[in-house]
PDB file of C-alpha atoms in Angstrom:
ATOM      1  CA  MET A1450       4.677   4.335 -59.716  1.00 75.00           C
ATOM      2  CA  ARG A1451       8.426   4.663 -59.120  1.00 83.00           C
ATOM      3  CA  VAL A1452       7.800   2.345 -56.031  1.00 84.00           C
ATOM      4  CA  ALA A1453       6.249  -0.021 -57.733  1.00 87.00           C
ATOM      5  CA  LEU A1454       9.091  -0.229 -60.440  1.00 89.00           C
ATOM      6  CA  ALA A1455      11.591  -0.323 -57.806  1.00 91.00           C
ATOM      7  CA  LEU A1456       9.910  -3.212 -56.209  1.00 90.00           C
ATOM      8  CA  ILE A1457       9.544  -5.142 -59.583  1.00 91.00           C
ATOM      9  CA  SER A1458      13.333  -4.603 -60.221  1.00 91.00           C
ATOM     10  CA  CYS A1459      14.115  -5.785 -56.511  1.00 91.00           C
ATOM     11  CA  MET A1460      11.924  -8.838 -57.124  1.00 90.00           C
ATOM     12  CA  LEU A1461      13.540  -9.736 -60.426  1.00 91.00           C
ATOM     13  CA  SER A1462      17.046  -9.278 -58.806  1.00 92.00           C
ATOM     14  CA  LEU A1463      15.902 -11.785 -55.972  1.00 91.00           C
ATOM     15  CA  ALA A1464      14.640 -14.199 -58.620  1.00 91.00           C
ATOM     16  CA  GLY A1465      17.989 -13.829 -60.186  1.00 91.00           C
ATOM     17  CA  ILE A1466      19.725 -14.700 -56.974  1.00 90.00           C
ATOM     18  CA  TYR A1467      17.572 -17.775 -56.323  1.00 88.00           C
ATOM     19  CA  ALA A1468      18.341 -18.917 -59.745  1.00 88.00           C
ATOM     20  CA  MET A1469      22.215 -18.622 -59.072  1.00 86.00           C
ATOM     21  CA  LEU A1470      21.800 -20.289 -55.720  1.00 85.00           C
ATOM     22  CA  GLY A1471      20.003 -23.487 -57.808  1.00 81.00           C
ATOM     23  CA  VAL A1472      16.541 -22.890 -56.319  1.00 83.00           C
ATOM     24  CA  HIS A1473      15.027 -22.759 -59.591  1.00 83.00           C
ATOM     25  CA  VAL A1474      11.383 -23.480 -58.446  1.00 82.00           C
ATOM     26  CA  VAL A1475      11.412 -20.401 -56.178  1.00 84.00           C
ATOM     27  CA  ALA A1476      12.954 -18.387 -58.964  1.00 88.00           C
ATOM     28  CA  VAL A1477      10.154 -19.459 -61.303  1.00 87.00           C
ATOM     29  CA  PHE A1478       7.398 -18.906 -58.717  1.00 84.00           C
ATOM     30  CA  GLN A1479       8.990 -15.304 -57.748  1.00 87.00           C
ATOM     31  CA  VAL A1480       8.814 -14.272 -61.397  1.00 89.00           C
ATOM     32  CA  LEU A1481       5.278 -15.689 -62.040  1.00 89.00           C
ATOM     33  CA  ILE A1482       3.374 -15.012 -58.945  1.00 87.00           C
ATOM     34  CA  TYR A1483       5.021 -11.828 -57.730  1.00 86.00           C
ATOM     35  CA  VAL A1484       6.103 -10.119 -60.870  1.00 87.00           C
ATOM     36  CA  GLY A1485       3.513 -11.570 -63.033  1.00 87.00           C
ATOM     37  CA  ALA A1486       0.474 -11.358 -60.938  1.00 86.00           C
ATOM     38  CA  VAL A1487       0.742  -9.258 -57.844  1.00 86.00           C
ATOM     39  CA  MET A1488       2.889  -6.259 -59.260  1.00 87.00           C
ATOM     40  CA  VAL A1489       0.620  -6.186 -62.556  1.00 87.00           C
ATOM     41  CA  PHE A1490      -2.303  -5.942 -60.102  1.00 86.00           C
ATOM     42  CA  MET A1491      -0.699  -3.250 -58.293  1.00 86.00           C
ATOM     43  CA  VAL A1492       0.277  -1.279 -61.295  1.00 87.00           C
ATOM     44  CA  TYR A1493      -3.181  -1.428 -62.667  1.00 87.00           C
ATOM     45  CA  VAL A1494      -4.498  -0.103 -59.306  1.00 85.00           C
ATOM     46  CA  ILE A1495      -2.108   2.721 -59.439  1.00 84.00           C
ATOM     47  CA  MET A1496      -3.183   3.552 -62.780  1.00 85.00           C
ATOM     48  CA  LEU A1497      -6.904   3.560 -61.709  1.00 82.00           C
ATOM     49  CA  LEU A1498      -6.195   5.814 -58.777  1.00 79.00           C
ATOM     50  CA  ASP A1499      -5.796   9.441 -58.759  1.00 67.00           C
ATOM     51  CA  VAL A1500      -2.116  10.759 -58.848  1.00 66.00           C
ATOM     52  CA  ARG A1501      -2.999  13.984 -57.472  1.00 68.00           C
ATOM     53  CA  ASP A1502      -3.824  12.583 -54.175  1.00 68.00           C
ATOM     54  CA  PRO A1503      -2.466  14.496 -51.231  1.00 68.00           C
ATOM     55  CA  SER A1504      -0.502  11.308 -49.880  1.00 66.00           C
ATOM     56  CA  PHE A1505       1.536  11.634 -53.016  1.00 65.00           C
ATOM     57  CA  VAL A1506       2.623  15.369 -52.229  1.00 66.00           C
ATOM     58  CA  ARG A1507       3.019  15.029 -48.446  1.00 69.00           C
ATOM     59  CA  ARG A1508       4.788  11.738 -48.463  1.00 70.00           C
ATOM     60  CA  TYR A1509       5.796  11.243 -45.069  1.00 75.00           C
ATOM     61  CA  SER A1510       3.894  10.690 -41.892  1.00 72.00           C
ATOM     62  CA  ARG A1511       4.780  12.127 -38.336  1.00 73.00           C
ATOM     63  CA  LEU A1512       6.622   8.992 -37.582  1.00 73.00           C
ATOM     64  CA  LEU A1513       9.406   9.746 -40.154  1.00 76.00           C
ATOM     65  CA  LEU A1514      12.239  10.207 -37.515  1.00 80.00           C
ATOM     66  CA  PRO A1515      11.206   7.484 -35.169  1.00 80.00           C
ATOM     67  CA  GLY A1516      10.415   5.122 -38.060  1.00 80.00           C
ATOM     68  CA  ILE A1517      14.050   5.593 -39.491  1.00 83.00           C
ATOM     69  CA  VAL A1518      15.787   5.428 -36.232  1.00 85.00           C
ATOM     70  CA  LEU A1519      13.729   2.205 -35.287  1.00 85.00           C
ATOM     71  CA  GLY A1520      14.508   0.705 -38.604  1.00 84.00           C
ATOM     72  CA  ALA A1521      18.201   1.383 -38.434  1.00 85.00           C
ATOM     73  CA  LEU A1522      18.467  -0.059 -35.075  1.00 86.00           C
ATOM     74  CA  LEU A1523      16.559  -3.295 -36.066  1.00 84.00           C
ATOM     75  CA  ALA A1524      19.076  -3.633 -39.271  1.00 82.00           C
ATOM     76  CA  GLY A1525      21.764  -3.067 -36.997  1.00 84.00           C
ATOM     77  CA  ALA A1526      20.725  -5.646 -34.396  1.00 83.00           C
ATOM     78  CA  LEU A1527      19.854  -8.188 -37.107  1.00 81.00           C
ATOM     79  CA  GLY A1528      23.329  -7.432 -38.824  1.00 79.00           C
ATOM     80  CA  ILE A1529      25.305  -8.189 -35.782  1.00 81.00           C
ATOM     81  CA  SER A1530      23.428 -11.330 -35.385  1.00 79.00           C
ATOM     82  CA  ALA A1531      24.196 -12.511 -38.886  1.00 74.00           C
ATOM     83  CA  ILE A1532      27.938 -11.593 -38.271  1.00 75.00           C
ATOM     84  CA  ARG A1533      27.971 -13.740 -35.320  1.00 75.00           C
ATOM     85  CA  LEU A1534      26.489 -16.479 -37.077  1.00 70.00           C
ATOM     86  CA  GLY A1535      29.664 -17.630 -38.640  1.00 65.00           C
ATOM     87  CA  ALA A1536      29.965 -18.006 -42.509  1.00 59.00           C
ATOM     88  CA  PRO A1537      29.050 -21.299 -43.746  1.00 61.00           C
ATOM     89  CA  VAL A1538      29.293 -21.496 -47.486  1.00 59.00           C
ATOM     90  CA  ILE A1539      26.441 -22.661 -49.804  1.00 59.00           C
ATOM     91  CA  GLN A1540      27.692 -24.580 -52.749  1.00 58.00           C
ATOM     92  CA  PRO A1541      24.656 -24.757 -55.114  1.00 55.00           C
ATOM     93  CA  GLY A1542      23.866 -28.179 -56.279  1.00 51.00           C
ATOM     94  CA  ALA A1543      26.869 -29.627 -54.300  1.00 50.00           C
ATOM     95  CA  GLY A1544      25.418 -33.181 -53.614  1.00 47.00           C
ATOM     96  CA  ALA A1545      23.018 -31.939 -50.991  1.00 51.00           C
ATOM     97  CA  ALA A1546      20.062 -34.571 -50.412  1.00 49.00           C
ATOM     98  CA  PRO A1547      16.969 -32.479 -51.847  1.00 57.00           C
ATOM     99  CA  SER A1548      17.020 -31.242 -55.383  1.00 65.00           C
ATOM    100  CA  TYR A1549      15.511 -27.900 -56.209  1.00 69.00           C
ATOM    101  CA  LEU A1550      15.101 -28.491 -59.936  1.00 73.00           C
ATOM    102  CA  VAL A1551      11.393 -28.429 -60.918  1.00 74.00           C
ATOM    103  CA  GLN A1552      10.595 -31.801 -61.594  1.00 78.00           C
ATOM    104  CA  PRO A1553      12.212 -33.526 -58.512  1.00 77.00           C
ATOM    105  CA  PHE A1554      10.972 -30.775 -56.349  1.00 78.00           C
ATOM    106  CA  SER A1555       7.540 -31.409 -57.605  1.00 80.00           C
ATOM    107  CA  VAL A1556       7.454 -34.935 -57.385  1.00 83.00           C
ATOM    108  CA  GLU A1557       8.759 -34.794 -53.580  1.00 78.00           C
ATOM    109  CA  PHE A1558       6.446 -32.127 -52.928  1.00 80.00           C
ATOM    110  CA  LEU A1559       3.309 -33.609 -54.011  1.00 83.00           C
ATOM    111  CA  ARG A1560       4.293 -36.841 -52.203  1.00 85.00           C
ATOM    112  CA  GLU A1561       5.018 -35.424 -49.073  1.00 83.00           C
ATOM    113  CA  TYR A1562       3.254 -32.444 -48.623  1.00 84.00           C
ATOM    114  CA  TRP A1563       0.006 -32.912 -50.720  1.00 87.00           C
ATOM    115  CA  LEU A1564      -2.197 -32.003 -47.731  1.00 88.00           C
ATOM    116  CA  HIS A1565      -0.597 -28.484 -47.603  1.00 85.00           C
ATOM    117  CA  PHE A1566      -0.915 -28.186 -51.280  1.00 87.00           C
ATOM    118  CA  GLU A1567      -4.821 -28.904 -51.020  1.00 90.00           C
ATOM    119  CA  LEU A1568      -5.301 -26.564 -48.116  1.00 90.00           C
ATOM    120  CA  THR A1569      -3.670 -23.675 -50.018  1.00 90.00           C
ATOM    121  CA  SER A1570      -6.363 -24.111 -52.590  1.00 91.00           C
ATOM    122  CA  VAL A1571      -9.059 -23.789 -49.860  1.00 92.00           C
ATOM    123  CA  LEU A1572      -7.167 -20.646 -48.702  1.00 92.00           C
ATOM    124  CA  LEU A1573      -7.298 -19.149 -52.201  1.00 91.00           C
ATOM    125  CA  VAL A1574     -10.955 -19.847 -52.565  1.00 93.00           C
ATOM    126  CA  ALA A1575     -11.523 -18.224 -49.098  1.00 93.00           C
ATOM    127  CA  ALA A1576      -9.738 -15.208 -50.258  1.00 92.00           C
ATOM    128  CA  VAL A1577     -11.697 -14.908 -53.656  1.00 91.00           C
ATOM    129  CA  VAL A1578     -14.958 -15.155 -51.673  1.00 93.00           C
ATOM    130  CA  ALA A1579     -13.736 -12.406 -49.347  1.00 91.00           C
ATOM    131  CA  ALA A1580     -12.661 -10.155 -52.055  1.00 89.00           C
ATOM    132  CA  ILE A1581     -16.143 -10.567 -53.816  1.00 90.00           C
ATOM    133  CA  ALA A1582     -17.913  -9.963 -50.360  1.00 90.00           C
ATOM    134  CA  ILE A1583     -15.682  -6.700 -49.978  1.00 87.00           C
ATOM    135  CA  ILE A1584     -16.566  -5.289 -53.462  1.00 85.00           C
ATOM    136  CA  ARG A1585     -20.339  -6.252 -52.948  1.00 86.00           C
ATOM    137  CA  SER A1586     -20.681  -4.629 -49.532  1.00 82.00           C
ATOM    138  CA  GLY A1587     -18.810  -1.552 -50.958  1.00 74.00           C
ATOM    139  CA  ARG A1588     -21.452  -1.334 -53.872  1.00 75.00           C
ATOM    140  CA  ARG A1589     -24.278  -1.527 -51.420  1.00 74.00           C
ATOM    141  CA  SER A1590     -22.967   1.257 -49.293  1.00 67.00           C
ATOM    142  CA  ASP A1591     -22.717   3.321 -52.402  1.00 60.00           C
ATOM    143  CA  GLY A1592     -26.028   3.230 -53.426  1.00 50.00           C
TER     144      GLY A1592
ATOM    145  CA  MET B 534      29.021 -20.086 -54.252  1.00 44.00           C
ATOM    146  CA  ALA B 535      27.388 -17.912 -51.900  1.00 56.00           C
ATOM    147  CA  ASP B 536      27.845 -16.591 -48.475  1.00 76.00           C
ATOM    148  CA  THR B 537      25.059 -17.345 -46.048  1.00 79.00           C
ATOM    149  CA  GLN B 538      25.906 -14.165 -44.097  1.00 80.00           C
ATOM    150  CA  LEU B 539      25.595 -12.108 -47.269  1.00 83.00           C
ATOM    151  CA  LEU B 540      22.353 -13.519 -48.159  1.00 86.00           C
ATOM    152  CA  LEU B 541      20.974 -13.130 -44.581  1.00 85.00           C
ATOM    153  CA  GLY B 542      22.317  -9.635 -44.430  1.00 85.00           C
ATOM    154  CA  LEU B 543      20.432  -8.758 -47.695  1.00 88.00           C
ATOM    155  CA  SER B 544      17.410 -10.354 -46.251  1.00 89.00           C
ATOM    156  CA  PHE B 545      17.586  -8.295 -43.150  1.00 88.00           C
ATOM    157  CA  VAL B 546      18.284  -5.008 -44.741  1.00 89.00           C
ATOM    158  CA  LEU B 547      15.301  -5.655 -47.163  1.00 91.00           C
ATOM    159  CA  PHE B 548      12.971  -6.406 -44.032  1.00 91.00           C
ATOM    160  CA  ALA B 549      14.280  -3.223 -42.325  1.00 90.00           C
ATOM    161  CA  LEU B 550      13.600  -1.199 -45.353  1.00 89.00           C
ATOM    162  CA  GLY B 551      10.055  -2.497 -45.588  1.00 90.00           C
ATOM    163  CA  LEU B 552       9.322  -1.962 -42.141  1.00 90.00           C
ATOM    164  CA  VAL B 553      10.632   1.516 -42.291  1.00 89.00           C
ATOM    165  CA  GLY B 554       8.445   2.085 -45.443  1.00 87.00           C
ATOM    166  CA  VAL B 555       5.351   0.836 -43.677  1.00 88.00           C
ATOM    167  CA  MET B 556       6.028   3.233 -40.710  1.00 86.00           C
ATOM    168  CA  VAL B 557       7.122   6.198 -42.513  1.00 85.00           C
ATOM    169  CA  ARG B 558       4.956   6.539 -45.837  1.00 83.00           C
ATOM    170  CA  ARG B 559       1.338   7.869 -45.879  1.00 81.00           C
ATOM    171  CA  ASN B 560       0.209   6.364 -48.948  1.00 83.00           C
ATOM    172  CA  ALA B 561      -1.827   2.959 -48.522  1.00 84.00           C
ATOM    173  CA  LEU B 562      -0.783   1.513 -51.685  1.00 86.00           C
ATOM    174  CA  VAL B 563       3.140   2.175 -50.749  1.00 86.00           C
ATOM    175  CA  MET B 564       2.495   0.716 -47.352  1.00 87.00           C
ATOM    176  CA  LEU B 565       1.151  -2.420 -49.145  1.00 89.00           C
ATOM    177  CA  MET B 566       4.277  -2.626 -51.484  1.00 90.00           C
ATOM    178  CA  CYS B 567       6.467  -2.275 -48.502  1.00 91.00           C
ATOM    179  CA  MET B 568       4.661  -5.073 -46.862  1.00 91.00           C
ATOM    180  CA  GLU B 569       5.366  -7.159 -50.229  1.00 91.00           C
ATOM    181  CA  LEU B 570       9.183  -6.217 -49.509  1.00 92.00           C
ATOM    182  CA  MET B 571       9.046  -7.491 -46.022  1.00 92.00           C
ATOM    183  CA  LEU B 572       7.549 -10.858 -47.305  1.00 92.00           C
ATOM    184  CA  ASN B 573      10.275 -11.074 -49.956  1.00 92.00           C
ATOM    185  CA  ALA B 574      12.844 -10.719 -47.226  1.00 93.00           C
ATOM    186  CA  VAL B 575      11.401 -13.388 -45.401  1.00 92.00           C
ATOM    187  CA  ILE B 576      11.256 -15.508 -48.343  1.00 92.00           C
ATOM    188  CA  LEU B 577      15.036 -14.925 -48.914  1.00 91.00           C
ATOM    189  CA  ALA B 578      15.814 -15.732 -45.340  1.00 89.00           C
ATOM    190  CA  LEU B 579      13.848 -19.148 -45.762  1.00 89.00           C
ATOM    191  CA  VAL B 580      15.631 -20.089 -48.798  1.00 88.00           C
ATOM    192  CA  THR B 581      18.995 -19.249 -47.342  1.00 87.00           C
ATOM    193  CA  PHE B 582      18.284 -21.548 -44.190  1.00 85.00           C
ATOM    194  CA  SER B 583      16.703 -24.219 -46.407  1.00 84.00           C
ATOM    195  CA  LEU B 584      19.819 -24.439 -48.382  1.00 83.00           C
ATOM    196  CA  GLU B 585      22.031 -24.372 -45.418  1.00 80.00           C
ATOM    197  CA  THR B 586      20.372 -27.096 -43.558  1.00 79.00           C
ATOM    198  CA  GLY B 587      19.640 -29.150 -46.718  1.00 75.00           C
ATOM    199  CA  THR B 588      15.906 -29.918 -46.235  1.00 76.00           C
ATOM    200  CA  LEU B 589      13.014 -29.405 -48.494  1.00 78.00           C
ATOM    201  CA  SER B 590      10.495 -28.091 -46.079  1.00 80.00           C
ATOM    202  CA  GLY B 591      11.924 -24.602 -46.461  1.00 80.00           C
ATOM    203  CA  ALA B 592      10.914 -24.402 -50.083  1.00 81.00           C
ATOM    204  CA  VAL B 593       7.443 -25.672 -49.372  1.00 84.00           C
ATOM    205  CA  LEU B 594       7.116 -23.024 -46.700  1.00 87.00           C
ATOM    206  CA  VAL B 595       8.282 -20.585 -49.476  1.00 87.00           C
ATOM    207  CA  PHE B 596       5.454 -21.919 -51.650  1.00 86.00           C
ATOM    208  CA  LEU B 597       2.869 -21.410 -48.816  1.00 88.00           C
ATOM    209  CA  ILE B 598       4.111 -17.755 -48.290  1.00 90.00           C
ATOM    210  CA  PHE B 599       3.591 -17.249 -52.114  1.00 89.00           C
ATOM    211  CA  VAL B 600       0.064 -18.353 -51.658  1.00 89.00           C
ATOM    212  CA  VAL B 601      -0.634 -16.298 -48.712  1.00 89.00           C
ATOM    213  CA  ALA B 602       1.033 -13.134 -50.341  1.00 89.00           C
ATOM    214  CA  ALA B 603      -1.406 -13.809 -53.582  1.00 88.00           C
ATOM    215  CA  ALA B 604      -4.359 -14.082 -51.226  1.00 90.00           C
ATOM    216  CA  GLU B 605      -3.331 -10.895 -49.019  1.00 90.00           C
ATOM    217  CA  ILE B 606      -2.985  -8.685 -52.051  1.00 89.00           C
ATOM    218  CA  ALA B 607      -6.288 -10.135 -53.571  1.00 88.00           C
ATOM    219  CA  ILE B 608      -8.119  -9.081 -50.266  1.00 90.00           C
ATOM    220  CA  ALA B 609      -6.146  -5.599 -49.578  1.00 89.00           C
ATOM    221  CA  ILE B 610      -6.441  -4.109 -53.006  1.00 88.00           C
ATOM    222  CA  PRO B 611     -10.260  -4.248 -52.860  1.00 87.00           C
ATOM    223  CA  ILE B 612     -10.250  -2.769 -49.260  1.00 86.00           C
ATOM    224  CA  VAL B 613      -7.986  -0.081 -50.449  1.00 85.00           C
ATOM    225  CA  LEU B 614      -9.969   0.604 -53.474  1.00 84.00           C
ATOM    226  CA  GLN B 615     -13.233   0.859 -51.224  1.00 83.00           C
ATOM    227  CA  LEU B 616     -11.386   3.070 -48.678  1.00 81.00           C
ATOM    228  CA  SER B 617     -10.146   5.461 -51.396  1.00 81.00           C
ATOM    229  CA  ARG B 618     -13.484   5.497 -53.039  1.00 79.00           C
ATOM    230  CA  GLN B 619     -15.242   6.591 -49.722  1.00 77.00           C
ATOM    231  CA  ARG B 620     -12.533   8.873 -48.387  1.00 73.00           C
ATOM    232  CA  SER B 621     -11.358   9.978 -51.790  1.00 72.00           C
ATOM    233  CA  SER B 622      -7.945   9.708 -50.421  1.00 73.00           C
ATOM    234  CA  LEU B 623      -5.109   7.250 -50.184  1.00 73.00           C
ATOM    235  CA  ASP B 624      -3.843   9.030 -47.060  1.00 75.00           C
ATOM    236  CA  VAL B 625      -3.838   6.540 -44.189  1.00 74.00           C
ATOM    237  CA  GLU B 626      -4.028   9.395 -41.712  1.00 71.00           C
ATOM    238  CA  GLY B 627      -7.561  10.138 -43.026  1.00 70.00           C
ATOM    239  CA  TYR B 628      -8.826   6.749 -42.243  1.00 71.00           C
ATOM    240  CA  ASP B 629      -9.805   7.337 -38.583  1.00 70.00           C
ATOM    241  CA  ARG B 630     -13.254   5.844 -38.582  1.00 68.00           C
ATOM    242  CA  LEU B 631     -12.577   2.204 -39.344  1.00 63.00           C
ATOM    243  CA  GLN B 632     -14.987   0.742 -36.899  1.00 59.00           C
ATOM    244  CA  GLY B 633     -18.150  -0.744 -38.062  1.00 51.00           C
TER     245      GLY B 633
END
């Protein structure tokens, strides 16, 4: 539960960063989809499941030390590459060609990328069918 | 006013934290949430690059990532629920018979 709350606060902070950068569409999507749908789903599942599960007590797997070392190495390597990149400065809304406000973005999005938009609906339908299939196969194996 | 380096560094740190979480934790739900953290880091990097190059396609890709994340969660949560019902545990080290 603490992980979920920490993740929600992290996503809300990221949404704040997007809003400050002027990418309002992404900020709105972040709050609506991630915090509003995905994390609420997650919190429901956490409430459904048993908290006295052994994996809540013995939290870490055998990979604890190599995992941390590998993560630190990855963060260090990526950080060095970011430092080498130089530091161009983003100025939100400073006369750049595309506008990330909701209305211009939507118009541009549906004009240029309408095929992708339709394909995402196909993907979502496939996901829904797959979820239903998983649940039905589970019921069949139960009884 | 924002620094590309800072944003990219934040994105890298988030990604590494998510990766460490997936590798280190035993709880399947916590691993799922760490995957979401990695997706968030990728979205932050995409937005940063999209702002830097001034193109719209980065934001479109972010929209696609949102859809994929929603679909992933919609499929992953029933799988985790079925697994936890069969094994009566959320411990991934107990899931040693996943074939068939």
